[in-house]
PDB file of C-alpha atoms in Angstrom:
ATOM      1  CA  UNK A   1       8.954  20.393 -12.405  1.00 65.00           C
ATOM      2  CA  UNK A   2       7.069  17.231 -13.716  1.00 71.00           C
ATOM      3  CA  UNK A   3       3.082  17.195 -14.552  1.00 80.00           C
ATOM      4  CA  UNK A   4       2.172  14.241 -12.309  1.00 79.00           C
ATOM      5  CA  UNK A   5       0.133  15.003  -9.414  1.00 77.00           C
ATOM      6  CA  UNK A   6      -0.495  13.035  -6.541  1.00 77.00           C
ATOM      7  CA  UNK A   7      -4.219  11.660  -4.819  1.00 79.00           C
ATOM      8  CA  UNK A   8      -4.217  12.322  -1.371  1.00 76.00           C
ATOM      9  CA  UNK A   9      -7.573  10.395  -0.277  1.00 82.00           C
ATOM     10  CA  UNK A  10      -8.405  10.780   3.340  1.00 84.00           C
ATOM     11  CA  UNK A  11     -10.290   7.660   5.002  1.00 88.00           C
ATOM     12  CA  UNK A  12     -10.593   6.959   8.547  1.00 90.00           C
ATOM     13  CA  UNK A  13     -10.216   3.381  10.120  1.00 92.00           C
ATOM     14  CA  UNK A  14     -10.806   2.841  13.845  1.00 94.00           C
ATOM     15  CA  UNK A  15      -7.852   1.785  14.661  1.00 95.00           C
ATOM     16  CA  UNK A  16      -3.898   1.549  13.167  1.00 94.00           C
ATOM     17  CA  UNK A  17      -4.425  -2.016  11.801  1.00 93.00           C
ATOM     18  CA  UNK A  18      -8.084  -1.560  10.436  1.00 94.00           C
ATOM     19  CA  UNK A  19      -6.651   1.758   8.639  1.00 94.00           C
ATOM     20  CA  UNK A  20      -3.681  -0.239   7.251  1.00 93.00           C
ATOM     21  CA  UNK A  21      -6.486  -3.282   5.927  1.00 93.00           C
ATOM     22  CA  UNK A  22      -9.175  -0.399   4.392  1.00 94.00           C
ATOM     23  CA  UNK A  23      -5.698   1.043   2.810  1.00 92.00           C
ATOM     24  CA  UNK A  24      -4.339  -2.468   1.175  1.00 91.00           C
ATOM     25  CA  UNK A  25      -7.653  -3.070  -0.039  1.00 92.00           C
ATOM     26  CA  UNK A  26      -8.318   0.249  -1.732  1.00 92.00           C
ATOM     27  CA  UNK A  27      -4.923   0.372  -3.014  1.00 90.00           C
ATOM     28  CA  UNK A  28      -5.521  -3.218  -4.394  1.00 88.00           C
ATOM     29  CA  UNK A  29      -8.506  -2.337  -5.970  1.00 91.00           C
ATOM     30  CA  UNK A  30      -7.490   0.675  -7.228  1.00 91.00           C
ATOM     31  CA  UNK A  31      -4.525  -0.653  -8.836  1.00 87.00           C
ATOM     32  CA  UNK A  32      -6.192  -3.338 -10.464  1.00 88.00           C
ATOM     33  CA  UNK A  33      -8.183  -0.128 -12.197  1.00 91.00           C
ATOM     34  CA  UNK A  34      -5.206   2.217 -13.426  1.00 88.00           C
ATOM     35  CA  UNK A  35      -1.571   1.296 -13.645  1.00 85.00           C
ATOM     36  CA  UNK A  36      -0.838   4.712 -12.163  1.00 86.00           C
ATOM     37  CA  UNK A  37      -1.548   3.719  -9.030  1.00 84.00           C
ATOM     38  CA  UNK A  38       1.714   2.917  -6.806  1.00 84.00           C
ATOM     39  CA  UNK A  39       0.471   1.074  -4.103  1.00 85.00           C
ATOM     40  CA  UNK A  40       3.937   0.760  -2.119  1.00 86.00           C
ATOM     41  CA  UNK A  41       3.496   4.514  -1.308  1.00 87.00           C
ATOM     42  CA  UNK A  42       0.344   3.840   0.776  1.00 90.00           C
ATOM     43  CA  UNK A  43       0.778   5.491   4.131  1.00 91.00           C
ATOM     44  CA  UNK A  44      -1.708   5.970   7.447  1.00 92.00           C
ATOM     45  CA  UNK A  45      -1.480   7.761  10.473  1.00 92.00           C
ATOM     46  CA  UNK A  46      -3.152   8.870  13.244  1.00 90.00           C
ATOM     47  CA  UNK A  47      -5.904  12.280  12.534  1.00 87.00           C
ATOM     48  CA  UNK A  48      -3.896  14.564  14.462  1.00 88.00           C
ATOM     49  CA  UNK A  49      -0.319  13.049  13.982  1.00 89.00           C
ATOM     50  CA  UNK A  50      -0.281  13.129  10.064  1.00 87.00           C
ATOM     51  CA  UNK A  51       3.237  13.895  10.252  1.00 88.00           C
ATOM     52  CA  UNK A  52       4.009   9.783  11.325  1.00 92.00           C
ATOM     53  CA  UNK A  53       3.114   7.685   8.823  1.00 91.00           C
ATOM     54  CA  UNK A  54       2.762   4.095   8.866  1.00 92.00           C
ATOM     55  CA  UNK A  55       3.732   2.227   5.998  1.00 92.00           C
ATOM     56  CA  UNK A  56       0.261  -0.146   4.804  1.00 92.00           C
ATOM     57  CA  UNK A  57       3.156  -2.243   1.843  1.00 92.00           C
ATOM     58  CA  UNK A  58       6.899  -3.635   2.825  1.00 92.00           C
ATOM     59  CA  UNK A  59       7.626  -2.185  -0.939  1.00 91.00           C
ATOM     60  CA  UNK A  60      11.596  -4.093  -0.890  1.00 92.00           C
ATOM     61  CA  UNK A  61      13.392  -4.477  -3.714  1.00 93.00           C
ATOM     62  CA  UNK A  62      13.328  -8.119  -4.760  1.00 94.00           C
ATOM     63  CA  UNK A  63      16.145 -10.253  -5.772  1.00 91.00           C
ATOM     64  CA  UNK A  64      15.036 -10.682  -9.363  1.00 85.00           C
ATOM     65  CA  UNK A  65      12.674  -7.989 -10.031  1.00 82.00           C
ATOM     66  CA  UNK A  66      10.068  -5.741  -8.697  1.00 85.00           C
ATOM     67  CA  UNK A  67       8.745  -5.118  -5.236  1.00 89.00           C
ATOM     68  CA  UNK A  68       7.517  -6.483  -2.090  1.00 91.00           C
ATOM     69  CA  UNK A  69       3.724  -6.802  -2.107  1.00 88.00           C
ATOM     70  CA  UNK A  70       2.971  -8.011   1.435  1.00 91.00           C
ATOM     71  CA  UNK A  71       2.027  -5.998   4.375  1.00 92.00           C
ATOM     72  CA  UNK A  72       4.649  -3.642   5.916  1.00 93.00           C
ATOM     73  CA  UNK A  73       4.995  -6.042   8.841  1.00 90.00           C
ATOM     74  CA  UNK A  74       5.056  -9.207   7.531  1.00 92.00           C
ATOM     75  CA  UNK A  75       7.658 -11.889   9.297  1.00 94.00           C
ATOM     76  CA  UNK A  76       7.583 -14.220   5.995  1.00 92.00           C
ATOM     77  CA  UNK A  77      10.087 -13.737   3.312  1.00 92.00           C
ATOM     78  CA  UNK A  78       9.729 -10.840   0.600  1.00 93.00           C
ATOM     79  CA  UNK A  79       6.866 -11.970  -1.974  1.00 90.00           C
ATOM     80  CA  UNK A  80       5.551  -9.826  -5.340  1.00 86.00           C
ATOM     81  CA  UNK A  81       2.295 -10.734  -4.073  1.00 76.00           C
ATOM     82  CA  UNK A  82       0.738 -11.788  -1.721  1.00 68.00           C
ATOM     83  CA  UNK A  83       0.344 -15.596  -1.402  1.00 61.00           C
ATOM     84  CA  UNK A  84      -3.484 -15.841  -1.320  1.00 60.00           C
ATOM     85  CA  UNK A  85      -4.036 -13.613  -4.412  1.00 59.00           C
ATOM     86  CA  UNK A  86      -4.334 -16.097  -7.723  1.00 57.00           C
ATOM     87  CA  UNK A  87      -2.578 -15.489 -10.875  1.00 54.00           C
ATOM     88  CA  UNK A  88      -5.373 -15.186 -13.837  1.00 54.00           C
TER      89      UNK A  88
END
């Protein structure tokens, strides 16, 4: 058995696509804070279907390295971020 433990952080949204925006932002945000944060895991659903999630990241392996940054749904090709977030 490992020692991590996992955040789960209840939020409501009005509606599947509002949920999925609060949870990219708060993931965002959160991982800009701590490294430990895994954003690709985000998941909503529905208050009294918690059982079907809906993924908030795409999360794909890319070619080179890393993950797929963009929104689950996303009809553009794979990207490590998204394309309106600036490098520093």
């Amino acid at each position: 058995m490992t020692e991590r433990w996992v955040i789960h952080l209840p939020v409501t949204g009005p509606d599947l696509l509002r949920a999925r925006i609060l949870a990219r932002t708060a993931a965002r945000v959160l991982a800009r804070l701590s490294a430990r944060v895994e954003p690709g895991g985000v998941t909503v659903s529905a208050e009294d279907q918690q059982g079907v999630r809906h993924w908030v990241f795409c999360d794909r392996p890319l070619p080179v390295a890393g993950r797929c940054a963009l929104p689950a749904d996303h009809t553009s090709a794979c990207a490590p971020r998204p394309p309106w977030v600036r490098r520093r």
